[in-house]
Amino acid sequence: MSYPTNRQIADLLNRIAGLLEIKGENPFKIRAYRRAAEQIAHHGQELAELWQSGDDLRRLEGVGQAIADKLDELFRTGRLEFWERLTAEVPESLLEVLEIPEVGPALARTMWQELGLTTVAGVQAAAEQGKLRTLPRMGKKKEARILAGIRAMARRQTGRFHLGQAWPLARQVLAVLGDLPQVVRVETAGSLRRMRDTIGDLDFLAATDHPAAVMEVFVRLPDVAEVLGSGETKTSVRFKNGLQADLRCVPPARWGTALQYFTGSKSHNVKIRELAQRQGYSLNEYALTREQDGKPFLFDTEAALYEFLGLAWIPPHLREDWGEIEAARSGALPAGLSVADIRGEVHCHSTWSDGRNTIEEMARAALARGYEYLVITDHSRSLGVANGLSVERLRQQSREIEAVQARVPGIRLWQGAEVEVKADGSLDYPDDVLAGLDFVVASVHTGLRQDRETLTRRALAAIQNPHVKVLAHPTGRLLTDRPGGDFDMEAVFQAAARTGTLLEINASPYRLDLPDVLVRRAIAAGVKLIINCDAHGVEDFDNLQFGVATANRGWAAAEQVANTLPLAEFEAQMGLVQK
DNA sequence: GCCGTTTTCGGCCCGACTGTTTTCAGTCG
Ligand SMILES: Nc1nc2c(ncn2[C@H]2C[C@H](O)[C@@H](COP(=O)(O)OP(=O)(O)OP(=O)(O)O)O2)c(=O)[nH]1
Ligand SMILES: [Mg+2]
Ligand SMILES: [Mg+2]
Ligand SMILES: [Zn+2]
């Protein structure tokens, strides 16, 4: 029997919240379900394991007696009576209706009760026939907005995007807005500033006394397909590629509070505002207002605001309500690391397999970034689609790397390989070949849909192989569609901690693997990490910032990341021979 | 439903934009 994962539990609690909302339940109860769901989704250790070892699930924030009882029932029986009763009362398909932009719980309820609509298709048909406008507080315009929302959903333009799509577009927008004379300051906010692994929309904050002029430029940006809304201080657009963007404008004097607000996360904001309340203030994006006399306090910087509330400035990537507010109060925020702390990488490709640049070009690009070392790890022989190297070609490549090393003496090069972990757990080169390599990185690329036991056995075999120094992209997820394999990550972490095998934080925006949540859990388990761009071309080294952000979001410090070590120490620690 | 540097009961963040609302509800940030 397999237990529900944290993700599945969180989804269930969110679905309960949605149906309760349509039912018209107490909004605070609904918030409680959503809050529990979020905390559980962000918990690095599986609740099923905690439950099995007899831990009290109420230790999790947001989980009290009622939800703990439900989890207990779920783990014991695989069912939840409360959910079964609820779905008997409120059709589950209404949750899809709730997904339609512009359709909230109130409208979902009236459409269901007044018109018997319970599906997206039904709502669409009713809207096309002009039936929705007969409902209270409904009219032609609202009906049209709903139809547009359904079409956007059908074109799959309402999902989430990875950083590789969001980041470049955001830089372009930022450059245009930053050049305007009316703009005093402009910054990305929201999940992009926090560097979440996926981005729902782009958020921009501009400090200006002329918001209309700035928003005018914003809606005329080249790739804007549609203006979704535009008021005095805020405008939303959708770009041609489906990404949405919000621009919020505030007077320059409000910058500190506004940036804090618009950076989020939502649950972080709620907690900060509750903290302000307890201290006798009310906080919004404009000011911190003293309740007793209505005196407003304005802040130029976020740091000044956090300090006023008795907190250290919290880096945006930590603002997820994972305990960062408590840590900021007690001076226990993680030290973190920056891109400049990374001294080299041990996982990259060249034209020898599926890379776009030669070994020399990769070496020179790494050197130009200030790297002290680089391991070339082309694919191993069984990965035919990626032009994996035969043993013979591996030998030839070794001579090529030596030749490049002679031409590019400023950076230490080693020959490694990204070696397939085959379906039976064996590696793709024989031991003597592995022994001849300076650095072996192991990857599970194939058979990621195998069952938990098989997959975990493969990962453990790789970690325990004495030649393997790194397990690359450990979960195998691909953003934004493919979830990782069903590995027992707790077993993976324990094995890696025991053997000292490094777990990768793959910085590719398609992967970010380990994900932030698991980085945090891995660190707790004593695992050492390493951040690699898995560069397939020189420009991929720019992705390092995403990997570093993922480490930071997982509360890492430099000492837990092996490639923050300078060359000599790295060599010593990795047992690399001096040639 | 959860929770406690005033509380085990009584609170629970706060504001922008839209539409048909003639005084504000709903949705979203
Ligand atoms: N105080 C408060 N702030 C909010 C609320 N909803 C959103 N915000 C703030 C914090 C968010 O990070 C910011 C931008 O909102 P978004 O909906 O774009 O969320 P965010 O960018 O965090 O995630 P996303 O990737 O876009 O889904 O606005 C809210 O209900 N209350
Ligand atoms: Mg956003
Ligand atoms: Mg937004
Ligand atoms: Zn690779």
XYZ file of C-alpha atoms (C1' of nucleotides) and ligand atoms in Angstrom:
642
model
C 0.000 0.000 0.000
C 1.364 3.403 -0.849
C 0.540 6.460 1.196
C -0.530 9.782 -0.255
C 2.358 12.190 -0.819
C 2.521 15.657 0.659
C 1.606 17.027 -2.752
C -1.478 14.822 -2.924
C -2.527 15.715 0.607
C -2.099 19.418 -0.124
C -4.159 19.061 -3.302
C -6.920 17.334 -1.373
C -6.998 20.035 1.320
C -7.091 22.720 -1.376
C -9.966 20.937 -3.068
C -11.812 20.743 0.231
C -11.247 24.487 0.635
C -12.626 25.149 -2.844
C -15.797 23.148 -2.301
C -16.346 24.622 1.168
C -15.998 28.056 -0.383
C -18.631 27.290 -3.022
C -20.825 25.939 -0.257
C -20.487 29.286 1.513
C -18.609 28.103 4.586
C -16.857 30.408 7.043
C -14.017 32.125 5.118
C -11.609 31.637 8.007
C -12.166 27.925 7.981
C -11.372 27.955 4.272
C -8.235 29.957 4.906
C -7.252 27.389 7.516
C -7.503 24.538 5.003
C -5.475 26.482 2.424
C -2.858 27.385 4.983
C -2.484 23.779 6.092
C -2.233 22.714 2.449
C 0.537 25.215 1.769
C 2.522 24.228 4.822
C 2.229 20.545 3.930
C 3.199 21.116 0.288
C 6.317 22.930 1.487
C 7.275 20.304 4.029
C 10.376 18.479 2.863
C 9.655 15.267 4.745
C 6.720 13.091 3.797
C 3.933 13.335 6.356
C 3.204 9.649 5.834
C 6.646 8.872 7.268
C 6.120 11.172 10.231
C 2.753 9.560 10.853
C 4.234 6.049 10.607
C 6.856 6.853 13.188
C 4.131 8.114 15.517
C 4.922 11.824 15.289
C 2.200 14.304 16.213
C 1.180 15.945 12.949
C -0.186 18.912 14.896
C 3.425 20.041 15.224
C 3.074 21.381 11.692
C 1.910 24.943 11.537
C -1.681 25.207 10.408
C -2.460 21.626 11.337
C -4.642 21.285 14.415
C -6.809 18.550 15.848
C -9.397 18.472 13.068
C -6.950 18.249 10.161
C -4.617 15.894 12.029
C -7.579 13.555 12.565
C -8.369 13.687 8.854
C -4.760 12.889 7.932
C -4.814 10.004 10.363
C -7.940 8.606 8.739
C -6.400 9.105 5.302
C -3.235 7.203 6.213
C -5.106 4.430 8.041
C -7.877 3.784 5.531
C -6.831 5.513 2.323
C -10.174 7.320 2.429
C -11.649 10.454 3.903
C -15.294 10.335 4.881
C -15.494 14.110 5.174
C -14.422 14.421 1.542
C -16.916 11.807 0.417
C -19.770 13.579 2.189
C -18.650 16.935 0.824
C -18.468 15.773 -2.793
C -21.882 14.140 -2.440
C -23.191 17.575 -1.571
C -21.155 19.837 -3.880
C -20.187 18.478 -7.328
C -16.434 18.061 -7.575
C -16.425 19.320 -11.164
C -17.217 22.792 -9.810
C -13.534 23.003 -8.904
C -12.764 23.251 -12.628
C -15.382 25.962 -12.967
C -13.604 27.785 -10.150
C -10.427 27.713 -12.247
C -11.978 29.965 -14.875
C -10.557 33.474 -14.564
C -13.238 35.894 -13.288
C -15.240 33.032 -11.788
C -15.044 32.935 -8.006
C -16.909 30.950 -5.399
C -19.984 33.185 -5.383
C -20.553 32.978 -9.121
C -19.760 29.265 -9.232
C -22.424 28.768 -6.578
C -25.149 30.795 -8.323
C -24.451 29.235 -11.717
C -24.741 25.830 -10.078
C -27.831 26.530 -7.999
C -29.730 28.773 -10.407
C -28.752 27.242 -13.753
C -27.562 23.773 -12.776
C -24.138 24.411 -14.311
C -21.411 22.179 -12.921
C -18.813 21.969 -15.725
C -16.651 24.350 -17.729
C -18.312 23.168 -20.949
C -21.730 23.865 -19.446
C -20.692 27.353 -18.363
C -19.262 28.052 -21.804
C -22.455 26.977 -23.539
C -24.590 29.042 -21.167
C -22.387 32.080 -21.704
C -22.541 31.687 -25.480
C -26.315 31.532 -25.270
C -26.420 34.684 -23.159
C -27.889 32.912 -20.156
C -25.355 34.079 -17.598
C -26.431 37.710 -17.840
C -29.758 36.795 -16.268
C -28.048 36.045 -12.971
C -27.832 38.675 -10.225
C -24.920 41.124 -10.613
C -24.201 39.773 -14.079
C -24.269 41.495 -17.450
C -22.989 41.301 -21.005
C -19.482 42.456 -20.187
C -18.971 40.016 -17.364
C -20.269 37.242 -19.603
C -17.764 38.185 -22.294
C -14.917 38.238 -19.764
C -15.840 34.754 -18.645
C -15.845 33.468 -22.226
C -12.433 35.053 -22.776
C -11.251 33.364 -19.599
C -12.440 29.960 -20.784
C -10.708 30.449 -24.127
C -7.461 31.427 -22.406
C -7.740 28.266 -20.325
C -8.339 26.165 -23.442
C -5.233 27.667 -25.051
C -3.453 26.690 -21.844
C -2.528 30.284 -21.212
C -3.377 30.213 -17.547
C -0.681 27.864 -16.310
C 2.740 28.510 -14.831
C 5.985 29.260 -16.678
C 9.571 28.369 -15.922
C 12.246 30.948 -15.202
C 13.859 30.469 -18.608
C 10.749 32.008 -20.152
C 9.931 34.538 -17.460
C 13.374 35.952 -16.731
C 14.428 37.240 -20.186
C 11.046 38.823 -20.817
C 11.148 40.496 -17.408
C 14.618 41.929 -18.102
C 13.345 43.454 -21.350
C 10.315 45.031 -19.696
C 12.464 46.296 -16.853
C 14.871 47.932 -19.295
C 12.073 49.769 -21.103
C 10.365 50.986 -17.924
C 13.665 51.882 -16.291
C 14.512 54.211 -19.157
C 11.373 56.312 -18.723
C 12.019 59.755 -17.255
C 8.904 59.437 -15.078
C 10.178 56.285 -13.404
C 12.223 56.854 -10.262
C 12.739 53.157 -9.581
C 11.455 49.941 -11.042
C 11.914 46.384 -9.844
C 10.533 42.935 -10.463
C 8.424 41.716 -7.570
C 6.279 38.662 -6.855
C 7.440 35.110 -7.421
C 10.091 36.219 -9.909
C 11.862 38.353 -7.307
C 11.547 35.466 -4.881
C 12.908 33.207 -7.654
C 10.316 30.516 -7.300
C 10.912 27.607 -9.644
C 7.780 28.422 -11.610
C 6.157 31.774 -12.212
C 2.423 32.420 -12.457
C 2.838 35.935 -13.792
C 5.419 38.725 -13.948
C 5.041 41.458 -11.364
C 6.635 44.885 -11.739
C 6.695 47.699 -9.222
C 7.421 51.250 -10.366
C 8.007 54.289 -8.191
C 6.562 57.251 -10.045
C 4.458 60.364 -9.669
C 3.025 59.816 -13.140
C 1.490 56.334 -13.148
C -0.715 56.932 -16.197
C 2.267 57.692 -18.429
C 4.143 54.631 -17.227
C 1.190 52.294 -17.667
C 0.617 53.729 -21.122
C 4.088 52.557 -22.143
C 3.508 49.207 -20.440
C 0.372 48.345 -22.428
C 2.138 49.330 -25.665
C 5.094 46.988 -25.170
C 5.815 45.050 -28.386
C 4.567 41.614 -27.363
C 1.449 42.622 -25.458
C -1.486 40.660 -26.839
C -4.237 41.805 -24.517
C -4.893 44.313 -21.744
C -6.703 42.485 -18.967
C -7.365 45.476 -16.780
C -6.090 48.944 -16.108
C -6.826 51.398 -13.319
C -5.236 54.328 -11.526
C -2.300 52.416 -10.047
C -2.325 48.967 -11.586
C -2.389 47.395 -15.032
C -2.451 43.751 -16.139
C -1.554 42.485 -19.598
C -1.071 39.180 -21.340
C 1.893 38.740 -23.685
C 1.702 36.792 -26.919
C 3.406 33.778 -25.380
C 0.623 33.592 -22.758
C 2.577 35.076 -19.861
C 0.648 37.614 -17.824
C 2.217 40.653 -16.228
C 1.084 43.111 -13.570
C 2.478 46.602 -13.206
C 1.845 48.382 -9.939
C 2.733 52.060 -9.561
C 3.239 53.862 -6.259
C 4.569 57.285 -5.237
C 8.348 57.121 -4.624
C 7.988 57.785 -0.895
C 6.064 54.511 -0.545
C 8.805 52.355 -2.063
C 9.763 50.333 1.021
C 6.258 49.264 1.996
C 5.177 48.785 -1.622
C 8.107 46.549 -2.545
C 7.534 44.516 0.604
C 3.874 44.117 -0.314
C 4.356 43.271 -3.971
C 7.194 40.819 -3.390
C 5.047 38.589 -1.219
C 4.552 35.815 -0.804
C 0.935 36.258 0.108
C 1.234 34.151 3.250
C 4.441 35.950 4.223
C 2.583 39.246 3.850
C -0.322 38.070 5.940
C 2.055 37.028 8.715
C 3.958 40.315 8.588
C 0.705 42.252 8.716
C -0.507 40.208 11.668
C 2.777 40.928 13.391
C 2.268 44.657 12.753
C -1.254 44.401 14.162
C 0.006 42.835 17.374
C 2.395 45.769 17.717
C -0.467 48.250 17.317
C -0.047 49.101 13.638
C -1.785 48.432 10.368
C 0.415 47.675 7.364
C -0.448 48.120 3.692
C 1.584 48.937 0.579
C 1.524 52.656 1.366
C 2.507 52.893 5.009
C 2.673 51.405 8.454
C -0.052 53.248 10.362
C -0.138 53.552 14.154
C -3.623 52.561 15.274
C -3.849 54.802 18.358
C -3.427 58.110 16.501
C -3.457 57.208 12.812
C 0.110 58.422 12.364
C 1.635 57.004 9.173
C 5.236 55.813 9.062
C 6.800 55.719 5.589
C 9.809 53.625 4.580
C 12.318 54.155 1.775
C 13.564 50.597 2.031
C 12.245 47.208 2.964
C 15.081 46.848 5.451
C 13.874 49.859 7.429
C 10.362 48.418 7.560
C 11.495 44.993 8.709
C 13.762 46.608 11.279
C 10.908 48.749 12.625
C 8.986 45.525 13.203
C 11.917 44.012 15.069
C 13.106 41.826 12.230
C 16.256 41.448 10.194
C 15.761 42.142 6.486
C 14.556 38.905 4.950
C 15.931 38.116 1.480
C 13.050 37.747 -0.995
C 13.815 34.099 -1.745
C 13.055 33.204 1.871
C 9.661 34.926 2.040
C 7.490 31.843 1.819
C 6.232 31.528 5.393
C 8.590 28.637 6.069
C 9.675 30.004 9.423
C 11.664 32.950 8.085
C 9.839 35.526 10.220
C 10.681 33.703 13.433
C 14.260 33.288 12.204
C 14.500 36.995 11.351
C 13.390 37.861 14.870
C 15.946 35.631 16.539
C 18.836 36.282 14.150
C 18.660 32.740 12.795
C 18.270 33.416 9.089
C 20.505 31.184 6.943
C 23.760 32.720 5.763
C 22.975 32.003 2.126
C 25.341 32.234 -0.812
C 25.728 34.278 -3.975
C 26.677 33.581 -7.568
C 30.149 34.936 -6.832
C 30.678 32.190 -4.247
C 30.620 29.482 -6.914
C 34.200 28.624 -7.962
C 33.609 26.012 -10.643
C 31.282 23.350 -11.967
C 31.439 19.607 -12.439
C 28.649 18.916 -14.905
C 28.655 20.298 -18.458
C 28.560 19.087 -22.039
C 30.424 19.719 -25.271
C 30.035 18.935 -28.954
C 31.441 15.497 -28.114
C 27.882 14.569 -27.057
C 24.859 16.866 -27.238
C 26.489 20.186 -26.366
C 26.559 23.172 -28.711
C 30.106 24.349 -27.980
C 33.538 22.762 -28.096
C 35.454 21.833 -24.979
C 37.720 24.822 -25.537
C 34.804 27.216 -25.887
C 33.256 25.850 -22.706
C 36.556 26.154 -20.863
C 37.098 29.735 -21.995
C 33.520 30.683 -21.090
C 33.946 29.197 -17.626
C 37.232 31.025 -17.208
C 35.617 34.287 -18.298
C 33.079 33.820 -15.512
C 35.913 33.588 -13.028
C 35.688 29.841 -12.516
C 38.776 28.070 -11.224
C 37.774 24.609 -12.414
C 35.453 22.786 -14.776
C 34.699 19.118 -15.288
C 33.616 18.106 -18.790
C 30.923 15.460 -18.414
C 29.545 14.351 -21.738
C 26.900 11.662 -21.897
C 27.736 7.992 -21.603
C 27.462 5.400 -24.349
C 23.903 4.118 -23.938
C 22.363 7.561 -24.366
C 22.340 7.296 -28.153
C 19.963 10.222 -28.678
C 22.526 12.473 -27.017
C 25.463 11.016 -28.960
C 26.862 9.344 -25.838
C 30.564 8.501 -25.879
C 31.865 4.992 -26.498
C 34.813 3.880 -24.397
C 37.038 4.506 -27.369
C 35.760 8.067 -27.894
C 36.102 8.680 -24.175
C 39.837 7.900 -24.521
C 40.144 10.263 -27.474
C 38.336 12.944 -25.523
C 40.793 12.591 -22.681
C 43.629 13.606 -25.022
C 41.539 16.505 -26.332
C 40.937 17.794 -22.805
C 44.659 17.647 -22.112
C 45.301 19.635 -25.264
C 42.721 22.262 -24.319
C 44.156 22.405 -20.814
C 47.503 23.321 -22.356
C 45.923 26.094 -24.401
C 43.724 27.395 -21.547
C 45.923 27.166 -18.481
C 43.900 29.641 -16.418
C 41.262 27.109 -15.441
C 41.709 23.564 -14.133
C 39.988 21.038 -16.413
C 39.110 17.476 -15.629
C 37.527 14.735 -17.645
C 34.369 13.301 -16.203
C 31.246 11.776 -17.627
C 27.552 11.985 -16.984
C 26.995 8.268 -16.674
C 23.593 6.668 -17.113
C 22.237 4.664 -14.229
C 20.685 1.822 -16.167
C 17.356 0.203 -15.429
C 18.998 -2.483 -13.308
C 21.004 0.024 -11.280
C 24.319 -0.663 -12.980
C 26.358 2.141 -14.503
C 26.887 2.644 -18.199
C 30.687 2.112 -18.189
C 32.614 -0.752 -16.607
C 34.479 -0.101 -13.364
C 37.911 0.172 -14.959
C 36.673 2.881 -17.294
C 35.008 4.755 -14.424
C 38.228 4.475 -12.457
C 40.065 6.133 -15.313
C 37.854 9.220 -15.160
C 38.621 12.105 -12.842
C 35.045 12.705 -11.870
C 31.883 10.636 -12.331
C 28.430 12.188 -12.296
C 25.552 9.697 -12.321
C 22.117 10.389 -13.778
C 18.822 8.588 -13.990
C 17.427 9.720 -17.346
C 15.514 6.618 -18.389
C 12.792 4.587 -16.740
C 11.715 7.424 -14.481
C 8.255 5.924 -14.344
C 9.454 2.774 -12.662
C 7.994 1.923 -9.269
C 9.332 3.445 -6.083
C 11.313 0.422 -5.001
C 13.106 -0.046 -8.313
C 13.839 3.623 -8.769
C 15.118 4.012 -5.235
C 17.331 0.951 -5.631
C 18.870 2.514 -8.750
C 19.529 5.834 -7.042
C 21.066 4.108 -4.021
C 23.248 1.937 -6.239
C 24.598 5.062 -7.915
C 25.172 6.870 -4.625
C 26.971 3.864 -3.146
C 29.186 3.294 -6.178
C 32.649 4.401 -5.037
C 33.411 6.084 -8.360
C 30.325 8.300 -8.302
C 30.895 11.734 -6.801
C 27.612 13.402 -7.754
C 24.037 12.291 -8.332
C 22.719 14.743 -10.918
C 19.175 16.189 -10.975
C 18.072 13.657 -8.339
C 14.288 13.698 -8.846
C 14.333 13.858 -12.653
C 11.499 16.359 -12.828
C 11.058 18.559 -15.896
C 9.369 21.925 -15.470
C 6.647 22.655 -15.935
C 4.942 19.397 -16.874
C 6.763 16.273 -15.716
C 6.941 15.508 -12.015
C 10.002 13.713 -10.717
C 10.310 9.966 -10.351
C 8.823 8.260 -7.329
C 12.115 8.001 -5.416
C 12.194 7.480 -1.679
C 14.050 10.730 -1.157
C 14.533 10.132 2.546
C 16.507 6.986 1.704
C 18.431 8.892 -0.965
C 19.357 11.611 1.535
C 20.468 9.147 4.168
C 22.640 7.247 1.704
C 24.168 10.448 0.316
C 24.884 11.750 3.798
C 26.554 8.466 4.729
C 28.719 8.105 1.613
C 29.413 11.801 1.099
C 28.119 11.595 -2.459
C 27.065 15.077 -3.506
C 23.497 15.742 -4.597
C 23.191 18.218 -7.409
C 21.149 21.349 -7.533
C 20.763 21.445 -11.301
C 20.429 25.116 -12.239
C 18.703 24.617 -15.574
C 15.360 26.456 -15.401
C 13.797 23.313 -16.840
C 14.936 21.331 -13.833
C 15.923 23.184 -10.641
C 16.504 19.783 -9.182
C 16.853 19.248 -6.250
C 13.899 21.565 -5.740
C 14.037 24.131 -2.917
C 11.893 22.109 -0.518
C 14.131 19.078 -0.882
C 17.292 21.175 -0.574
C 16.127 22.143 2.864
C 15.332 18.588 3.814
C 18.627 17.304 2.385
C 20.569 19.816 4.458
C 18.695 18.698 7.558
C 19.731 15.136 6.726
C 23.395 16.175 6.523
C 23.755 15.969 2.737
C 26.361 18.035 0.877
C 25.227 19.711 -2.331
C 26.757 21.017 -5.544
C 25.266 23.527 -7.991
C 25.748 22.936 -11.737
C 24.305 24.610 -14.799
C 24.475 21.339 -16.762
C 25.553 23.718 -19.540
C 25.008 22.444 -23.061
C 26.364 25.724 -24.452
C 28.328 28.690 -23.146
C 25.238 30.827 -22.551
C 23.821 28.227 -20.169
C 26.289 29.328 -17.514
C 23.944 32.280 -17.036
C 21.525 29.869 -15.388
C 23.739 29.690 -12.330
C 21.677 32.406 -10.644
C 18.650 30.099 -10.697
C 20.581 27.301 -9.037
C 21.982 29.619 -6.391
C 18.493 30.975 -5.744
C 17.202 27.424 -5.329
C 19.931 26.715 -2.794
C 19.059 29.899 -0.935
C 15.354 29.090 -1.029
C 16.298 25.794 0.588
C 18.015 27.715 3.431
C 21.492 26.648 2.332
C 24.764 28.242 3.369
C 27.986 28.232 1.375
C 29.556 25.496 3.486
C 26.888 23.028 2.377
C 27.669 23.643 -1.296
C 30.866 21.902 -2.394
C 31.676 24.115 -5.364
C 32.002 27.179 -3.202
C 35.412 25.710 -2.348
C 38.430 27.212 -4.089
C 40.412 24.911 -6.361
C 42.958 23.508 -3.924
C 40.387 22.725 -1.248
C 37.976 21.313 -3.779
C 40.688 19.041 -5.171
C 41.576 17.834 -1.727
C 38.016 17.254 -0.634
C 37.081 15.426 -3.836
C 40.237 13.329 -3.816
C 41.282 14.632 -7.214
C 44.804 13.790 -8.175
C 47.251 16.528 -8.999
C 48.520 15.981 -12.519
C -10.195 25.395 11.525
C -6.262 27.395 13.930
C -4.026 29.794 17.522
C -2.047 32.666 21.841
C 5.170 38.463 24.297
C -2.553 40.847 26.359
C -6.071 35.557 24.946
C -8.053 28.453 25.477
C -12.320 32.307 23.135
C -12.605 35.606 19.766
C -10.308 37.102 16.572
C -8.397 35.951 11.708
C -4.361 41.415 6.113
C -5.670 44.914 3.363
C -6.449 47.239 -1.063
C -7.311 47.829 -6.592
C -10.327 47.129 -10.338
C -14.715 45.895 -12.570
C -19.384 46.115 -13.447
C -24.879 47.755 -13.311
C -23.870 48.212 -7.648
C -27.392 53.533 -7.208
C -23.877 52.422 -2.524
C -20.971 47.760 -3.204
C -20.070 42.710 -3.975
C -17.014 39.856 -6.210
C -12.571 38.695 -7.821
C -8.017 39.220 -7.706
C -3.367 41.167 -6.204
N -1.202 41.350 1.495
C -1.504 40.610 0.417
N -0.650 40.592 -0.605
C -0.962 39.828 -1.662
C -2.146 39.060 -1.750
N -2.159 38.429 -2.927
C -1.030 38.781 -3.544
N -0.302 39.629 -2.798
C 1.009 40.224 -3.118
C 2.094 39.222 -2.784
C 2.361 38.580 -4.103
O 3.648 38.024 -4.179
C 2.198 39.745 -5.033
C 1.952 39.354 -6.463
O 0.821 38.528 -6.524
P 0.776 37.243 -7.467
O -0.599 36.745 -7.474
O 1.368 37.577 -8.782
O 1.616 36.156 -6.672
P 3.114 35.675 -6.829
O 3.864 36.532 -7.788
O 3.665 35.589 -5.461
O 2.986 34.198 -7.396
P 2.694 33.767 -8.906
O 3.904 33.041 -9.360
O 2.415 34.985 -9.698
O 1.529 32.854 -8.814
O 1.080 40.465 -4.505
C -3.026 39.109 -0.642
O -4.085 38.446 -0.623
N -2.662 39.899 0.413
Mg 3.145 36.916 -9.700
Mg 0.603 39.195 -10.241
Zn 23.859 16.754 -18.179
